[in-house]
Structure formats: C-alpha cells, structure tokens
PDB file of C-alpha atoms in Angstrom:
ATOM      1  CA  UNK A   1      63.845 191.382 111.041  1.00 89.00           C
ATOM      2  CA  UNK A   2      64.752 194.696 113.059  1.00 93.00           C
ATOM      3  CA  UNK A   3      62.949 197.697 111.219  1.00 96.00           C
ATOM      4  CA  UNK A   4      63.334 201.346 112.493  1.00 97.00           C
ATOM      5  CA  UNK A   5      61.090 204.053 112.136  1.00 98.00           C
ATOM      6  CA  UNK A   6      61.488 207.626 112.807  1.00 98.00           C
ATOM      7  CA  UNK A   7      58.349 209.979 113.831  1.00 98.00           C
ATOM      8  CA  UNK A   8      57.599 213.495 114.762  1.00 97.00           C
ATOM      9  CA  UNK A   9      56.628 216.680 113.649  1.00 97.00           C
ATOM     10  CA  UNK A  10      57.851 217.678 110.005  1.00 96.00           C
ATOM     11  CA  UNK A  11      57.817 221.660 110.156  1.00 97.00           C
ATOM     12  CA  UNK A  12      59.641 223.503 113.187  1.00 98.00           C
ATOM     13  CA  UNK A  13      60.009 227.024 114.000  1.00 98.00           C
ATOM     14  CA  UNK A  14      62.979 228.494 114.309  1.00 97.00           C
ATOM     15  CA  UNK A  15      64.350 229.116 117.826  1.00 97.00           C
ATOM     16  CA  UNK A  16      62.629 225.751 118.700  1.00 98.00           C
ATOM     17  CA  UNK A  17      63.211 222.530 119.768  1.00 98.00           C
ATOM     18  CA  UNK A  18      63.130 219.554 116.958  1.00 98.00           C
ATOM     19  CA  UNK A  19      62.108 216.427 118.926  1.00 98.00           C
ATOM     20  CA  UNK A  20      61.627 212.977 116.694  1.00 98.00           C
ATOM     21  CA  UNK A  21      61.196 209.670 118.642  1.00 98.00           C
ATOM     22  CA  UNK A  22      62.718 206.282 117.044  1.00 98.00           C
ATOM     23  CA  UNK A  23      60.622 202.880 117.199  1.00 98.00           C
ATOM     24  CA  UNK A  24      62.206 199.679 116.642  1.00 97.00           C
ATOM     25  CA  UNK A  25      60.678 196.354 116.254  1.00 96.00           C
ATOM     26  CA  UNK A  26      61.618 192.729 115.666  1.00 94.00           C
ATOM     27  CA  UNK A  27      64.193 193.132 118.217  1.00 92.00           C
ATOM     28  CA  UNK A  28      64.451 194.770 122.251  1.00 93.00           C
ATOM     29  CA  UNK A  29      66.417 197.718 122.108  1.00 94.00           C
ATOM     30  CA  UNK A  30      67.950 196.429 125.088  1.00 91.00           C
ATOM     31  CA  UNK A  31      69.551 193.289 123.888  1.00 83.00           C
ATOM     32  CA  UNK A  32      72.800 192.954 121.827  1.00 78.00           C
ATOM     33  CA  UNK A  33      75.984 195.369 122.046  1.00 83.00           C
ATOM     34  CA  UNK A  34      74.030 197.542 119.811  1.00 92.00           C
ATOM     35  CA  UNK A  35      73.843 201.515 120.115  1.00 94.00           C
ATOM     36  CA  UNK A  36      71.529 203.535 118.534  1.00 96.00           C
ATOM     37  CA  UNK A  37      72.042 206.629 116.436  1.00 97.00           C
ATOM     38  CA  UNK A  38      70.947 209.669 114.573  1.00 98.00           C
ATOM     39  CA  UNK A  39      72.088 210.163 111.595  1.00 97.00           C
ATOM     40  CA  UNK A  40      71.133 213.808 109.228  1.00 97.00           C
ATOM     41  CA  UNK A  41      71.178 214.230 105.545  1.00 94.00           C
ATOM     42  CA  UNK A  42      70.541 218.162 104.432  1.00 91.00           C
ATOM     43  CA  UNK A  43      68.455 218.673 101.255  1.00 87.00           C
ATOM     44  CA  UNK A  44      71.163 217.375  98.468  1.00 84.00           C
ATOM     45  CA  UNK A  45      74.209 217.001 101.190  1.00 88.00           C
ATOM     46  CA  UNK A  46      76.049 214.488 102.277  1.00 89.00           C
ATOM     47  CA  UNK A  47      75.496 212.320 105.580  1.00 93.00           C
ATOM     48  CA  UNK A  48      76.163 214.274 109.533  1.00 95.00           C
ATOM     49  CA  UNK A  49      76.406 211.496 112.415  1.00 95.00           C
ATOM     50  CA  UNK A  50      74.583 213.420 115.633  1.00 96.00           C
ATOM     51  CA  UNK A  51      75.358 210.806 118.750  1.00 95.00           C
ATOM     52  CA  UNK A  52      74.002 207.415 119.963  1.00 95.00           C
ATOM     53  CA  UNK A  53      72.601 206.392 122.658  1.00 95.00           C
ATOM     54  CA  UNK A  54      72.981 202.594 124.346  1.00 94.00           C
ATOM     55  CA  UNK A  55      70.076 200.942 126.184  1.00 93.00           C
ATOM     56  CA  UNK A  56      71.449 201.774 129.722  1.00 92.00           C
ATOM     57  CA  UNK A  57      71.516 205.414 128.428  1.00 93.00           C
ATOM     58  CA  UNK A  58      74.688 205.965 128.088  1.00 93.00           C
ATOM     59  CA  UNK A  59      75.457 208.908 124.807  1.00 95.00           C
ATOM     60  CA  UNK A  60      78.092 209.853 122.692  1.00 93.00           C
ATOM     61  CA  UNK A  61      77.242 213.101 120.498  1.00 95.00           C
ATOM     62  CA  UNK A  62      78.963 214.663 117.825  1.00 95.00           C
ATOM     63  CA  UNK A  63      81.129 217.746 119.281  1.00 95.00           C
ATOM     64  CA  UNK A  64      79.623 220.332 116.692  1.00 94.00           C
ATOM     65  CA  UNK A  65      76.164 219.469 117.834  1.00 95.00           C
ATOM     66  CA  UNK A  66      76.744 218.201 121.474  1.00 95.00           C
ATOM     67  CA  UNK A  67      75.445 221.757 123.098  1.00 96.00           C
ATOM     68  CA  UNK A  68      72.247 221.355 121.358  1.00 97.00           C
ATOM     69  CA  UNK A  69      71.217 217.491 121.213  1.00 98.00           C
ATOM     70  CA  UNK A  70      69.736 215.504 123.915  1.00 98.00           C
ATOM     71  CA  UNK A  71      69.438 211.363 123.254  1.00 98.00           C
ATOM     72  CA  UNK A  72      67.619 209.505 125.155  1.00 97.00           C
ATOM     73  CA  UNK A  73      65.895 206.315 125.550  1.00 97.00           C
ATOM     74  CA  UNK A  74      62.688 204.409 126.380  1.00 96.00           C
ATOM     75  CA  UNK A  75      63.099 200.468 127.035  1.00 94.00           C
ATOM     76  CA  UNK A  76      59.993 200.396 127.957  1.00 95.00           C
ATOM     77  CA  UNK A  77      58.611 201.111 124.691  1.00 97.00           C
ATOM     78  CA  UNK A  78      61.260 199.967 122.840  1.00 97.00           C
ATOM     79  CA  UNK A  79      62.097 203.898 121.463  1.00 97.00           C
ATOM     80  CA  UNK A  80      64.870 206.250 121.616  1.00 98.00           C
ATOM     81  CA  UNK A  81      64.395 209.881 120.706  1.00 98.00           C
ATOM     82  CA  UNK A  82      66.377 213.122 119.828  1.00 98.00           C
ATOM     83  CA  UNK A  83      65.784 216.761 120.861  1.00 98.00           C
ATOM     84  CA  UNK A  84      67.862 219.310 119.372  1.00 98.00           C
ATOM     85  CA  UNK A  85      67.395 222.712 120.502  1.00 97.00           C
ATOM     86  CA  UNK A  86      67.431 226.194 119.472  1.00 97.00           C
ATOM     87  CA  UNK A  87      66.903 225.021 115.637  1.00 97.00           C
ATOM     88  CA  UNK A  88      68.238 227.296 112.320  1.00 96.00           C
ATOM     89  CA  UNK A  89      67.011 226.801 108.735  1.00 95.00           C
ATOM     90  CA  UNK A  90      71.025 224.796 108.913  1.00 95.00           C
ATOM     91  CA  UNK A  91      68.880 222.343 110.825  1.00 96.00           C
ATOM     92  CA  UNK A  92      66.708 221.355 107.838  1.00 97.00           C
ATOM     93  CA  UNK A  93      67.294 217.532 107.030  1.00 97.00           C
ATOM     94  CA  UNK A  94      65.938 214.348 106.568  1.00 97.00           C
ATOM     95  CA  UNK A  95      66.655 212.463 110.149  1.00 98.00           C
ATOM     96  CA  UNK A  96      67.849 208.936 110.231  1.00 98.00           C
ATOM     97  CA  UNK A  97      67.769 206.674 112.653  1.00 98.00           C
ATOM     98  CA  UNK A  98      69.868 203.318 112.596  1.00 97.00           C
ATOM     99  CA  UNK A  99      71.556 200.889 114.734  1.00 95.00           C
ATOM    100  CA  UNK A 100      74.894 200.834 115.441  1.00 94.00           C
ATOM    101  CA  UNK A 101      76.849 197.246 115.338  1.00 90.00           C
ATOM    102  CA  UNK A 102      79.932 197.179 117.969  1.00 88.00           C
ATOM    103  CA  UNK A 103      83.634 195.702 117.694  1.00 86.00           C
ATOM    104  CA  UNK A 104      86.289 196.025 120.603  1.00 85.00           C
ATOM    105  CA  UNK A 105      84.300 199.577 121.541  1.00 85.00           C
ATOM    106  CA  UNK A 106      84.357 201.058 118.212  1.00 89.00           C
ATOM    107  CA  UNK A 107      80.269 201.138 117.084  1.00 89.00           C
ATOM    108  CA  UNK A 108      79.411 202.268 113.401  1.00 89.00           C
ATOM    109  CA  UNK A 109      75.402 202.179 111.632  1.00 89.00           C
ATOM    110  CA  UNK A 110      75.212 199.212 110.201  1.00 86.00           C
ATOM    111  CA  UNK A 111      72.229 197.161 107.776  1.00 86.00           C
ATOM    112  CA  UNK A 112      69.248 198.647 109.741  1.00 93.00           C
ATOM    113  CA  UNK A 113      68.375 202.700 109.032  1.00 96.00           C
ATOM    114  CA  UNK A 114      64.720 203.855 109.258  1.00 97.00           C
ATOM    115  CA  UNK A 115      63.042 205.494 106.429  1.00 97.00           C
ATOM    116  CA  UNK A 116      64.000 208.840 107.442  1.00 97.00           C
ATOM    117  CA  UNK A 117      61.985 211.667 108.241  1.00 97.00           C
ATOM    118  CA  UNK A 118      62.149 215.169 106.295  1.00 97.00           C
ATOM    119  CA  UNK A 119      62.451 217.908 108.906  1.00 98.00           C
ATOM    120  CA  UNK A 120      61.820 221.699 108.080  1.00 97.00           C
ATOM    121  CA  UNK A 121      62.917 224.700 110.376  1.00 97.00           C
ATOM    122  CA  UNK A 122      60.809 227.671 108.975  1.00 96.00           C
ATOM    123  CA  UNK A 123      58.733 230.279 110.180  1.00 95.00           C
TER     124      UNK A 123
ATOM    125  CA  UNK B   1      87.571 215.286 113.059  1.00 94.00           C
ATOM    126  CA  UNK B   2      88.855 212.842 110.383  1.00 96.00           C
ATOM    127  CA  UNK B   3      88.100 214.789 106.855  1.00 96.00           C
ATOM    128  CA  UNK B   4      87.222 211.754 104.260  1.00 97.00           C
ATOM    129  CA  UNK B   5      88.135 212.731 100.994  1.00 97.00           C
ATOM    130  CA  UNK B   6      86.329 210.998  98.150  1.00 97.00           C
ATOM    131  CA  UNK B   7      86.736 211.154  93.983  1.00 97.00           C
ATOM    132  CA  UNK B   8      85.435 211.477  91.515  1.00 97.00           C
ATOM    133  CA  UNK B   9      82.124 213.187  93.017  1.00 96.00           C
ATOM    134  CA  UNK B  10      80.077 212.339  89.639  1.00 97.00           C
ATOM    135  CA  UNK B  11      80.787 208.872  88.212  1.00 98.00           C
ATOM    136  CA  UNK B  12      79.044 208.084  84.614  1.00 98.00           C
ATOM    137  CA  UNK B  13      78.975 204.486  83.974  1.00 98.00           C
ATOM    138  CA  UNK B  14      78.078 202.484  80.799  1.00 97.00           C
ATOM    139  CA  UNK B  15      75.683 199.445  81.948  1.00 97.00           C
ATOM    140  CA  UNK B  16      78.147 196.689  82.057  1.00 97.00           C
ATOM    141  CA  UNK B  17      81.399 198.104  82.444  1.00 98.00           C
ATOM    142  CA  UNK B  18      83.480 198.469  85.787  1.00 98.00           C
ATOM    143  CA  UNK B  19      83.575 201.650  88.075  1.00 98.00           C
ATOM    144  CA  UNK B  20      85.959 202.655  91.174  1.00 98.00           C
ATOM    145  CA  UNK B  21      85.233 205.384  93.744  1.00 98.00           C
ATOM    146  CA  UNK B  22      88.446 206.327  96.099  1.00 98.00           C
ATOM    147  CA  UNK B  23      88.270 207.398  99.630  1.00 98.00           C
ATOM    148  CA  UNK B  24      91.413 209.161 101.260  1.00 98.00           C
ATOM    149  CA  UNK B  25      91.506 209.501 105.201  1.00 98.00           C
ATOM    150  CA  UNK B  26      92.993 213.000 106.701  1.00 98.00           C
ATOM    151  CA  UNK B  27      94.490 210.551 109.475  1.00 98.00           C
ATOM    152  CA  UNK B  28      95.342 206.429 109.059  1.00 98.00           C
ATOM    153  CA  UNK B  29      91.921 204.605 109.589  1.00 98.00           C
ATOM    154  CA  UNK B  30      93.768 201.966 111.780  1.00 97.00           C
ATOM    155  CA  UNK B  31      92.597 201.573 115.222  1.00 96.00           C
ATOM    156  CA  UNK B  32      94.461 200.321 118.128  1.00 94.00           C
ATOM    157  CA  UNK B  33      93.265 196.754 117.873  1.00 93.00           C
ATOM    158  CA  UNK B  34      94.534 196.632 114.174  1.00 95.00           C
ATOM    159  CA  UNK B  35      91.596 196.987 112.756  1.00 95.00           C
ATOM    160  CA  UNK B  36      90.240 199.363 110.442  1.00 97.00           C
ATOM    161  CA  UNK B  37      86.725 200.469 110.540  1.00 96.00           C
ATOM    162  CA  UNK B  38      86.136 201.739 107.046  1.00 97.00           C
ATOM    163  CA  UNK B  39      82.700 201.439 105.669  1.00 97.00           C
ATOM    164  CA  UNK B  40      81.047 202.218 102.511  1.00 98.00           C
ATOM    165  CA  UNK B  41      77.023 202.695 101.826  1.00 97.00           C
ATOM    166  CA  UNK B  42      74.726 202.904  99.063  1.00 97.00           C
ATOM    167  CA  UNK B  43      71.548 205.344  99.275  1.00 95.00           C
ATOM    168  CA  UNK B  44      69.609 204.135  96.082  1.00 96.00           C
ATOM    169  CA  UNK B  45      67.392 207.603  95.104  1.00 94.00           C
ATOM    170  CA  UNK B  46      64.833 208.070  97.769  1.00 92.00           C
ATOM    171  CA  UNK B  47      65.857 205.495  99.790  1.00 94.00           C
ATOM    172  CA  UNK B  48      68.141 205.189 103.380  1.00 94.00           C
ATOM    173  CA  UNK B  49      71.752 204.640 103.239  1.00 94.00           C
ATOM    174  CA  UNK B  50      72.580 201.055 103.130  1.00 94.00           C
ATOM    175  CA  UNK B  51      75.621 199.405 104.391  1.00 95.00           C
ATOM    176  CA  UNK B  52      77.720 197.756 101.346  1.00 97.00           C
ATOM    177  CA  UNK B  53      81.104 196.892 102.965  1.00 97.00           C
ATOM    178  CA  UNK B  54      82.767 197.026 106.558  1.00 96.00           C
ATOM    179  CA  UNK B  55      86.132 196.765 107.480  1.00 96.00           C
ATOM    180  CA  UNK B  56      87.174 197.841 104.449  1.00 97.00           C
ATOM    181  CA  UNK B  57      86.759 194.585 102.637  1.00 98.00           C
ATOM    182  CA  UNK B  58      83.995 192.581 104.162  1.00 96.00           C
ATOM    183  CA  UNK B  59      80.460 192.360 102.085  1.00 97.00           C
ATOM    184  CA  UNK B  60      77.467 192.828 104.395  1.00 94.00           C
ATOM    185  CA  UNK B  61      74.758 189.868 103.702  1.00 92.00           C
ATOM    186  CA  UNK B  62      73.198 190.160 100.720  1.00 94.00           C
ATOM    187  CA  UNK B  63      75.379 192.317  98.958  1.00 97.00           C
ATOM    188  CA  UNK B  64      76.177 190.997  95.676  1.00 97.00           C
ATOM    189  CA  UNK B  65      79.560 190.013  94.753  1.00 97.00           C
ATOM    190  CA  UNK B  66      80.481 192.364  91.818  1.00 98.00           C
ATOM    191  CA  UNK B  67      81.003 195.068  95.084  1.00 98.00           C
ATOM    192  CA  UNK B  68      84.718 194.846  96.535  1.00 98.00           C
ATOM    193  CA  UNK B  69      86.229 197.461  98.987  1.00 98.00           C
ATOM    194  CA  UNK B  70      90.229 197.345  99.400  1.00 98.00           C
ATOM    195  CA  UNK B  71      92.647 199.821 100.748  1.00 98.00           C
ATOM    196  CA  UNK B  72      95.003 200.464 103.742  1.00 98.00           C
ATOM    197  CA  UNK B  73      96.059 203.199 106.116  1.00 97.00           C
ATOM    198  CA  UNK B  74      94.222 206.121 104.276  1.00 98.00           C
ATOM    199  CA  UNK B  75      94.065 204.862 101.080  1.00 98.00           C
ATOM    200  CA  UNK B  76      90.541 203.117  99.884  1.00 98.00           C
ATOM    201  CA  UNK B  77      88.318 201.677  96.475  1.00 98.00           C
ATOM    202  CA  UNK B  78      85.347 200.383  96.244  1.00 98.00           C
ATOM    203  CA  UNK B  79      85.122 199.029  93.175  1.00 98.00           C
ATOM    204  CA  UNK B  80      81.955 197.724  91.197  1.00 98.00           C
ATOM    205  CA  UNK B  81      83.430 194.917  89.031  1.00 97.00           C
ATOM    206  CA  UNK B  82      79.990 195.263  86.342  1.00 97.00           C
ATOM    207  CA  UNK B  83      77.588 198.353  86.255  1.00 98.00           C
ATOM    208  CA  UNK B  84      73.762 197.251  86.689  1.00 97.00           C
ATOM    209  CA  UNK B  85      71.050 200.131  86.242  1.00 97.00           C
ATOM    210  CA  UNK B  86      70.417 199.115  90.019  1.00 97.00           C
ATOM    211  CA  UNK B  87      73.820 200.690  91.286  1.00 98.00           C
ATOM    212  CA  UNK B  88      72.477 204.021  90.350  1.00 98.00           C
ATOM    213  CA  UNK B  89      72.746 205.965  93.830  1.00 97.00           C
ATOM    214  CA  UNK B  90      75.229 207.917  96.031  1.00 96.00           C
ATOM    215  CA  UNK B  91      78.175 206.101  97.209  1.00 98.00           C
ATOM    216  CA  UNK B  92      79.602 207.233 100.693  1.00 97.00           C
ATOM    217  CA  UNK B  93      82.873 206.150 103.144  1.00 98.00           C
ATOM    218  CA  UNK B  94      82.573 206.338 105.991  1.00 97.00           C
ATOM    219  CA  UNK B  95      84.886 206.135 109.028  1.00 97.00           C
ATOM    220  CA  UNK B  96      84.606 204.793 112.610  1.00 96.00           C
ATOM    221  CA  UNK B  97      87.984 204.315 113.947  1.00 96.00           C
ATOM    222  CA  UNK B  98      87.821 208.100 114.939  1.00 95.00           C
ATOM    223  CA  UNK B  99      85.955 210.385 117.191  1.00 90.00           C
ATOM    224  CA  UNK B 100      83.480 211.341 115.700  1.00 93.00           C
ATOM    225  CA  UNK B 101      82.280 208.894 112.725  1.00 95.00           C
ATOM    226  CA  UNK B 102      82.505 211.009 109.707  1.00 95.00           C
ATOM    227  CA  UNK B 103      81.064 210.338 106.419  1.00 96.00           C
ATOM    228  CA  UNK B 104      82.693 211.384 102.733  1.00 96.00           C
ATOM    229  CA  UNK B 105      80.829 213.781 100.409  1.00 94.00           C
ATOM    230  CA  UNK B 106      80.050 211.060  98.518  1.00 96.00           C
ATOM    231  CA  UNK B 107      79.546 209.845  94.689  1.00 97.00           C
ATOM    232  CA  UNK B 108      77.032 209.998  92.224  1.00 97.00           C
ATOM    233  CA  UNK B 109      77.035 206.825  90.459  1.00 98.00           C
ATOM    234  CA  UNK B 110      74.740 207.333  87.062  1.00 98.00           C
ATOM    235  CA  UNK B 111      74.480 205.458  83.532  1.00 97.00           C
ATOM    236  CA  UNK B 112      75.684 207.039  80.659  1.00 95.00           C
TER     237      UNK B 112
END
C-alpha cells in the first residue's frame, strides 16, 4: 500500500521560502507512469493544483504559481519536495501531496494523497 | 484555465434519500483521444481528498456503489443514489483534460 506523507516547517515568514519534502513508501517513486504532485487547500477554500514532478525530474507547474515554485525530486530517498518562494499570508494552506495516475499523457491525483500539512505565512 | 462550475454549493440531505451535485466545464472536457478526464473527490471533515470517480463514470476501488458520475462535453452529476451519515464531506470536480488541472469550488454535503 503506497502512503504519502508531507513534512516541513508549519509557520513561515513572510518574504520567505516555504519548503515541505514528500515521503512515499510501499512503492519506488521511480517505478510506474506515475507523477507526483502538490496539491493546496486555503483555510475553508477549495482545492489549487501547484505542478508535478516525474521521477526523471521532469515538472509541469501551474502558470499562476510557476515563477515562484520549484519541484524537485530525490530517488534516492524515495522523496520529492516543493519550494515556493517569496511567500504572502495568500500562501497559507494545508499542502497535499498525491500521486498522479497517467492515461495517453494526460496525469490527474488519483487514490493516494498524504495527510496534508497546515502551512502558516506570518510574521 | 478551464473554470469548473459546480451547484448547489450547500447540499442538505435527509439520511436515506438521494442527492445530485452538477459540474459545468467553461470548455468541453473531451480530450483528443476521446476521452474525458473528469474526476470527482470526497474530503470527509479533516481528512485528504479522496478520489470517488474518474472518467466521468468509472468508480475507483472501493467506492461503494450508491456513487455514480455521468455527463458529457461540459455537462456532469454525481449522484449519491442513498444518503449515509458517512457521505458528510465536500464534494469536488475536477478536470484534467486541460492545462492546468482545475478543481470546482466544491459542495457541502450535510444531513438535515
């Protein structure tokens, strides 16, 4: 069974760089045509797709957030991680992370999401 | 980006009875391989999102049958065919047949 679990700091200044790191077990992040994604949920708001990253390292980011975000992966330890920088109090969310399922090229998250992890931007 | 468009936001439910959320699509949902990547999700309070139905109609493992997506084009239901206090939740669409995915607003599914 593949479980995800998201980690990292849960209070960031503003002006800074949010950085949370993605571990996955029962399953390599390498194998399958599987991508790997971050997913945001403001306080009480609906559900913000960031990007995805693929084991060879290969992204796709959202265009509203693709000047700030930086995906990248670890096979190595079976992780991928997000940065986004130059954080607002907009920022504050609970960050997913899930894995993406792929047919003919078109990838969507699927059965496995982590718990999520509440991030706040504040001074 | 592909604006999903979903009614009614808050969706009281007597235990028992049926319930039907729409999604509407700003652009058709079909892709170039004729398939259309329309999912919905359940987030259960205080819990992750969990996928319900893909492809519009197809039930992800586990999912119990009283859950039924249909719909075409831009057009979609997911319909609940008997209320069980374990539905309670927020119901999203999402979209993947466009760059980028993006989600509906969703629907607050409570018992009356």
């Amino acid at each position: 069974q593949v479980q995800l679990q998201e980690s990292g700091p849960g209070l960031v200044k503003p002006s800074q760089t949010l950085s949370l790191t993605c571990s996955v077990s029962g399953g390599s992040i390498s194998s399958g045509t599987y991508y790997w994604t971050w997913v945001r949920q403001p306080a009480g708001k609906g559900l913000e797709w960031i990007g995805r990253i693929y084991a060879s390292g290969s992204t796709n980011l959202n265009p509203s957030l693709r000047s700030r975000v930086t995906i990248s992966v670890d096979t190595s330890k079976n992780q991928f991680s997000l940065k986004l920088s130059s954080v607002t109090a907009a920022d504050t969310a609970v960050y997913y992370c899930a894995r993406s399922e792929c047919t003919n090229g078109v990838c969507s998250p699927s059965t496995y999401w982590g718990q999520g992890t509440l991030v706040t931007v504040s001074s | 980006d592909v604006v999903m468009t979903q009614s009614p936001l808050s969706l009281p439910v007597t235990l028992g009875q049926p319930a039907s959320i729409s999604c509407r699509s700003s652009q058709s949902l079909v892709y170039s391989d004729g398939n259309t990547y329309l999912n919905w999700f359940q987030q259960r309070p205080g819990q992750s999102p969990r996928r319900l139905i893909y492809k519009v109609s197809n039930r992800d493992s586990g999912v119990s049958d009283r859950f039924s997506g249909s719909g075409s084009g831009t057009d979609f239901t997911l319909k609940i065919s008997r209320v069980e206090a374990e539905d309670v939740g927020v119901y999203y669409c999402m979209q993947a047949t466009h760059w980028p995915i993006t989600f509906g607003l969703g629907t607050r599914l409570e018992i009356k």
